[in-house]
Amino acid sequence: MVSQADRIYETQTQAIARQLLAATREGRSLFAQMRDQMRWDDKLLGWTMGNPNLRVQLFRFIDCLPALRSKPEIARHLQEYLGDASVELPSALKGMLNFANADSMPGQVAATTVSTAVETLAHKYISGENTRQVLKTLERLRKDKMAFTVDLLGEAVITEAEAQSYLDRYLDLMTQLTEAAQNWGTVPAIDLADGEPLSKVQVSVKLTAFYSQFDPLDAQGSEARVSDRIRILLRRAKELGAAVHFDMEQYAYKDLTLSILKRILMEDEFRDRSDLGMTLQAYLRDSEQDLHDLIAWAKQRGTPLTIRLVKGAYWDQETIKAVQKDWQQPVYNHKPATDANFETMTRLLLENHEHLYAAIGSHNVRTQAHAIAIAKALEIPRRRIEFQVLYGMGDKLAKAIADQGYRVRVYCPYGDLIPGMSYLIRRLLENTANSSFLRQNLEERPVEELLAPPIAEMMNPEPSSLLTPHSSLLTLFQNVADTDYAEIEARDRIQNALQSVRQQLGKTYLPLIDGEYVETSETIESVNPSQFTEVVGRIGMSHVEQAEEAIAAAKTAFPAWQKTPATQRAGILRKAADLLSQRREELIAWMVLETGKPVKEADGEVSEAIDFCRYYADDMERLDQGYAYDLPGETNRYHYYPRGIVVVISPWNFPLAIPMGMVVAALVTGNCALLKPAETSSVIAAKITEILVDAGIPRGVFQFVPGDGASVGAHLVKHRDVHMIVFTGSQAVGCQIYASAAILQPGQKHLKRVVAEMGGKNAIIVDESADLDQAVQGVVQSAFGYSGQKCSACSRAIVLDSIYDTFLNRVIEATRSLNIGLAESPSTQIGPVIDAEAQRRIRDYIEQGRTEAEVALEMPVPDSGYFVSPVVFANVLPSTKIAQEEIFGPVLAVMKVQTFDEALTIANSTPYALTGGLYSRTPSHIEQAQAEYEVGNLYINRGITGAIVARQPFGGFKLSGVGSKAGGPDYLLQFLEPRVVTENVQRQGFAPIEGAD
């Protein structure tokens, strides 16, 4: 039911919008300007509007451009990006790029023309590269009766040095701006409101930039570190008379950002400040509720502050992240839904103008007209509302609003063009998107269409067809979502689980043989590597005789199990997956305490274990259908049969996902499985046993056989009744298993199959065109996540000479900024290594490294557990031990090369071929790496750890292992024997003919 107020608002909105729209259309369109002036920056922007493929490639080139250091480099990249066959070039651009050599004069002319055009384009949206330039811009805005807020562009804050620099630069910026403001005359339209003086200077800041390790999981620690710097900023702003506004960034940080600001702005020191503000993004589905919460909070606070209402600048990023994480999308899928929500929030905000002042940020004429209509109807005082636009966008709209007597503020980013390029790309995307009001207005769409109310039904969530996975495997398989620790309920659950599991420490876990838990003569203690005095559990160690009993039980159980329908076996796996989901937090807690794995790392492992169960269940049902190839008079049937008894020897570093994946692969294919886990993670293996038993695995089909590797493990490998060994661990043990399994034992009637994943010496190459923010973060996370104890971890960074020093310095500072401590602490990024032997071995390698290279970073660590300092070695030679041997700890060797070919040669120089990475924005380098990089899993422009089932099936070759990739479409085939049955169906010269009458 449309209310009387709604009708009045809509009538006024239409009238005001038509006035504003007419003002924005004065003069010629952008396209007319391009035709007449032939400006290259305008041409580039115009071409992207009519050519989607050119738009993508050109924006990717612009993103890369600041990293290119010479005209030949620019020319070469221009051809690589725009020379793609799928890109239809305008004739002018095609002619300019028609050069044979990037070093040629035509190549240099093309480079100069395009780079100059992009720089000109950037200056349209970035208010200056230094304080002198930005002051000139601000003074010009004030002459046009426009207020401003200044945002400092900068590199991503990934080190504490950068976080401190961010604060210092803002303190300096506010000082310079207020000193300049002393010479500015008063402009009543923007400096006064209702007789009240307003701050001439305003800055906009990002909370996450105040602390490099800002993380919702560590809400308390993040708040403490951020709040200290906020207080410093706010105190200095008060001394100077400057206003401060807090921007909003990615959705993951939204709740924590609001929580921190609400708390700090209620402190007595800041509670009476009305020159402060926060931001809400209308494209978020929960933004209206956030506004309701802020209104209630503001009433309690008693002093109004400003809410900047914007539509949001990270739609693509938020949508893609949600799809990749299997999370619900936090943003509306369609722009009309965002527009409708914006109008709802505008009305709510303006109807509560006594408690919250409004800053309406939009370039949409209807959106701004709607706000003006409400402001007029409610007779809102001018102090309580202003309108905002981005620098370089909506200039005519801003002037039209100002001409109506309203205060207009221009958001002015300033800083170097290199760190500002991501901001530029967002502006270009916004300007050229089909749904952009600016574009539609430039195209002079009908007024009725431009000013129509947003369609309410578009608010319903709908999946975006653009984000549907292209792979049939991904289409069929839905990965389970990791936990989103931005949600406070998720953080509470894991803390409760840690407390609960702590109450269960010290119990004894016995082997499971033929469906019964059996006593053992020997037990070992599994301790918490963060605090090695704490016993997590006691493990009953099987002896060889009990291993024999387990094999005999499996042999007895096998005939019935192999005849169990595949759908029934798959059902048990799906039940196990459900149990894993139900026990997620508990299992995370066990991994944290028994193996020193930080919470987020352990959470991802639970997801992987669940995915293994469901993916292999689906895949076995597919394989069970077999294949048919019939001819007249002949049928051919291709079917799979289980091998028999499978011994699973699992590692400690992925104590849940890897053993679960290997075991359920054996079980769902109809084999019987014996699990011999690593001694240091046997409690978690016991939890796997509980889950499989509860899921309904029959007695004897699966058995838990913890024991000494040299005796029990070796006995199982050599046993004549074992058909297959599945192993993940060190190269030395893997090769020994491979050799032992190859020996035919007396009475053995089969050759054993061995699947062995044996680690790697993984490298990430960083070339001259790389996004260094991404590269530094990716290398540091890949090298030091879980203290480098992943077979996929990065142990070598191979960096091109021209960026080597910059990269190395940032890696050092980023690593120095990581928090080292107990694995259970939410702030910890680097926990302990697994045990004393690992600690000794890694430290020996570090000592060896001191003789081979330069120690660029070493840090103090706690002495309460098995901690090893993260170490960065610089100027490492390819032939050294630390560059060739797997260390399996937090040690990174950084190597310098002159060419990309040399980088690939060094990357391929070890006997391993597991994972590798490349950070590059050079298409030819990416193409060459895809063809020549000798790794099983190659990751481009992302970290090299964290493979996801079905998306990135995992495994390598050379000495990294043998066998198909875990979580891939051919993994189960290793557990099966294929058989073909051919039948001659002719009888006396005739054969059944299918479909005959």
CSV table of C-alpha atoms in Angstrom, one decimal, residues 750-910:
chain,number,residue,atom,x,y,z
A,750,HIS,CA,49.3,-59.6,-7.1
A,751,LEU,CA,51.5,-56.5,-7.6
A,752,LYS,CA,50.8,-53.8,-5.0
A,753,ARG,CA,49.7,-50.4,-6.1
A,754,VAL,CA,51.4,-47.5,-4.3
A,755,VAL,CA,50.1,-44.0,-4.3
A,756,ALA,CA,52.6,-41.7,-2.6
A,757,GLU,CA,52.6,-37.9,-2.1
A,758,MET,CA,56.1,-36.9,-1.0
A,759,GLY,CA,56.4,-33.2,-0.6
A,760,GLY,CA,58.0,-30.5,-2.6
A,761,LYS,CA,60.5,-27.6,-2.8
A,762,ASN,CA,58.0,-25.2,-4.1
A,763,ALA,CA,58.8,-21.8,-5.7
A,764,ILE,CA,56.9,-18.6,-6.5
A,765,ILE,CA,58.2,-16.5,-9.3
A,766,VAL,CA,57.6,-12.8,-9.1
A,767,ASP,CA,58.3,-10.8,-12.3
A,768,GLU,CA,58.6,-7.1,-13.1
A,769,SER,CA,54.9,-6.7,-13.9
A,770,ALA,CA,53.6,-8.3,-10.7
A,771,ASP,CA,51.2,-6.6,-8.4
A,772,LEU,CA,53.6,-6.4,-5.4
A,773,ASP,CA,50.8,-6.0,-2.9
A,774,GLN,CA,49.4,-9.4,-4.0
A,775,ALA,CA,52.8,-11.0,-4.4
A,776,VAL,CA,54.1,-10.1,-1.0
A,777,GLN,CA,50.9,-11.2,0.8
A,778,GLY,CA,50.8,-14.4,-1.3
A,779,VAL,CA,54.4,-15.4,-0.7
A,780,VAL,CA,54.3,-14.6,3.0
A,781,GLN,CA,51.1,-16.6,3.5
A,782,SER,CA,52.3,-19.5,1.4
A,783,ALA,CA,55.7,-19.6,3.2
A,784,PHE,CA,54.6,-19.1,6.8
A,785,GLY,CA,51.0,-20.4,7.0
A,786,TYR,CA,51.0,-23.2,9.5
A,787,SER,CA,54.7,-22.5,10.1
A,788,GLY,CA,55.7,-23.7,6.6
A,789,GLN,CA,54.6,-27.2,7.4
A,790,LYS,CA,52.6,-27.9,4.3
A,791,CYS,CA,53.8,-29.9,1.4
A,792,SER,CA,52.5,-27.1,-0.8
A,793,ALA,CA,54.3,-24.3,1.1
A,794,CYS,CA,56.5,-21.8,-0.7
A,795,SER,CA,60.1,-22.2,0.3
A,796,ARG,CA,61.6,-20.3,-2.5
A,797,ALA,CA,60.7,-16.8,-4.0
A,798,ILE,CA,62.4,-16.2,-7.3
A,799,VAL,CA,62.3,-12.5,-8.1
A,800,LEU,CA,63.3,-10.5,-11.1
A,801,ASP,CA,66.2,-8.1,-10.4
A,802,SER,CA,64.4,-4.9,-11.1
A,803,ILE,CA,61.9,-5.4,-8.3
A,804,TYR,CA,64.1,-7.6,-6.0
A,805,ASP,CA,65.0,-5.0,-3.4
A,806,THR,CA,61.5,-3.6,-3.1
A,807,PHE,CA,60.0,-7.0,-2.9
A,808,LEU,CA,62.5,-8.3,-0.3
A,809,ASN,CA,62.1,-5.3,2.0
A,810,ARG,CA,58.3,-5.7,2.0
A,811,VAL,CA,58.5,-9.4,2.6
A,812,ILE,CA,60.7,-8.8,5.5
A,813,GLU,CA,58.4,-6.2,7.1
A,814,ALA,CA,55.3,-8.3,6.3
A,815,THR,CA,56.8,-11.3,8.0
A,816,ARG,CA,58.0,-9.2,10.9
A,817,SER,CA,54.4,-8.0,11.3
A,818,LEU,CA,53.0,-11.5,11.8
A,819,ASN,CA,51.9,-12.6,15.3
A,820,ILE,CA,53.8,-15.6,16.7
A,821,GLY,CA,52.2,-17.5,19.6
A,822,LEU,CA,49.9,-20.2,20.9
A,823,ALA,CA,48.0,-21.8,18.0
A,824,GLU,CA,44.7,-21.3,19.9
A,825,SER,CA,45.2,-17.6,20.2
A,826,PRO,CA,42.9,-15.8,17.6
A,827,SER,CA,45.7,-13.4,16.8
A,828,THR,CA,48.3,-16.1,15.9
A,829,GLN,CA,49.5,-16.4,12.3
A,830,ILE,CA,52.6,-18.4,13.1
A,831,GLY,CA,52.3,-21.2,15.7
A,832,PRO,CA,54.7,-23.9,16.7
A,833,VAL,CA,56.2,-26.7,14.6
A,834,ILE,CA,55.0,-30.2,15.3
A,835,ASP,CA,57.6,-31.6,17.7
A,836,ALA,CA,61.2,-31.4,19.1
A,837,GLU,CA,62.7,-33.4,16.2
A,838,ALA,CA,61.1,-31.0,13.7
A,839,GLN,CA,62.3,-28.1,15.7
A,840,ARG,CA,65.9,-29.4,15.8
A,841,ARG,CA,65.9,-30.3,12.1
A,842,ILE,CA,64.6,-26.9,10.9
A,843,ARG,CA,67.1,-25.1,13.2
A,844,ASP,CA,69.9,-27.2,11.6
A,845,TYR,CA,68.8,-26.0,8.2
A,846,ILE,CA,68.8,-22.4,9.4
A,847,GLU,CA,72.3,-22.8,10.7
A,848,GLN,CA,73.3,-24.3,7.3
A,849,GLY,CA,71.7,-21.3,5.6
A,850,ARG,CA,73.8,-18.9,7.6
A,851,THR,CA,76.8,-20.3,5.8
A,852,GLU,CA,75.2,-20.1,2.4
A,853,ALA,CA,73.2,-16.9,2.3
A,854,GLU,CA,72.3,-13.7,4.1
A,855,VAL,CA,69.9,-13.8,7.0
A,856,ALA,CA,67.5,-11.0,6.2
A,857,LEU,CA,65.0,-11.7,9.1
A,858,GLU,CA,64.9,-13.7,12.2
A,859,MET,CA,62.5,-13.1,15.1
A,860,PRO,CA,62.2,-14.0,18.8
A,861,VAL,CA,59.8,-16.8,19.6
A,862,PRO,CA,58.2,-18.2,22.8
A,863,ASP,CA,60.1,-21.0,24.6
A,864,SER,CA,57.0,-22.7,26.0
A,865,GLY,CA,56.6,-24.9,22.9
A,866,TYR,CA,58.2,-26.1,19.8
A,867,PHE,CA,58.6,-22.7,18.2
A,868,VAL,CA,60.9,-21.8,15.3
A,869,SER,CA,61.5,-18.3,14.2
A,870,PRO,CA,60.3,-17.5,10.7
A,871,VAL,CA,63.5,-16.9,8.7
A,872,VAL,CA,64.0,-15.0,5.4
A,873,PHE,CA,67.2,-15.7,3.6
A,874,ALA,CA,68.3,-13.2,0.9
A,875,ASN,CA,70.5,-13.5,-2.1
A,876,VAL,CA,70.3,-17.3,-2.1
A,877,LEU,CA,72.1,-19.2,-4.8
A,878,PRO,CA,70.1,-22.0,-6.6
A,879,SER,CA,72.6,-24.7,-5.8
A,880,THR,CA,72.6,-24.3,-2.0
A,881,LYS,CA,71.0,-26.7,0.4
A,882,ILE,CA,68.3,-24.3,1.5
A,883,ALA,CA,67.4,-23.8,-2.1
A,884,GLN,CA,67.3,-27.5,-3.0
A,885,GLU,CA,66.1,-29.6,0.0
A,886,GLU,CA,62.7,-29.7,1.6
A,887,ILE,CA,62.9,-28.0,5.0
A,888,PHE,CA,59.2,-28.3,6.1
A,889,GLY,CA,59.4,-25.3,8.3
A,890,PRO,CA,59.1,-21.5,8.3
A,891,VAL,CA,62.1,-20.8,6.1
A,892,LEU,CA,62.0,-18.7,2.9
A,893,ALA,CA,64.9,-18.4,0.4
A,894,VAL,CA,64.6,-15.3,-1.7
A,895,MET,CA,66.6,-15.6,-5.0
A,896,LYS,CA,67.4,-12.9,-7.6
A,897,VAL,CA,67.3,-13.6,-11.4
A,898,GLN,CA,67.9,-11.4,-14.4
A,899,THR,CA,65.3,-12.9,-16.8
A,900,PHE,CA,62.0,-14.8,-16.7
A,901,ASP,CA,63.6,-17.8,-18.5
A,902,GLU,CA,66.2,-18.0,-15.8
A,903,ALA,CA,63.5,-17.9,-13.2
A,904,LEU,CA,61.7,-20.9,-14.8
A,905,THR,CA,65.0,-22.8,-15.0
A,906,ILE,CA,65.7,-22.3,-11.3
A,907,ALA,CA,62.1,-23.1,-10.4
A,908,ASN,CA,62.4,-26.4,-12.3
A,909,SER,CA,65.9,-27.2,-10.9
A,910,THR,CA,64.9,-29.4,-7.9
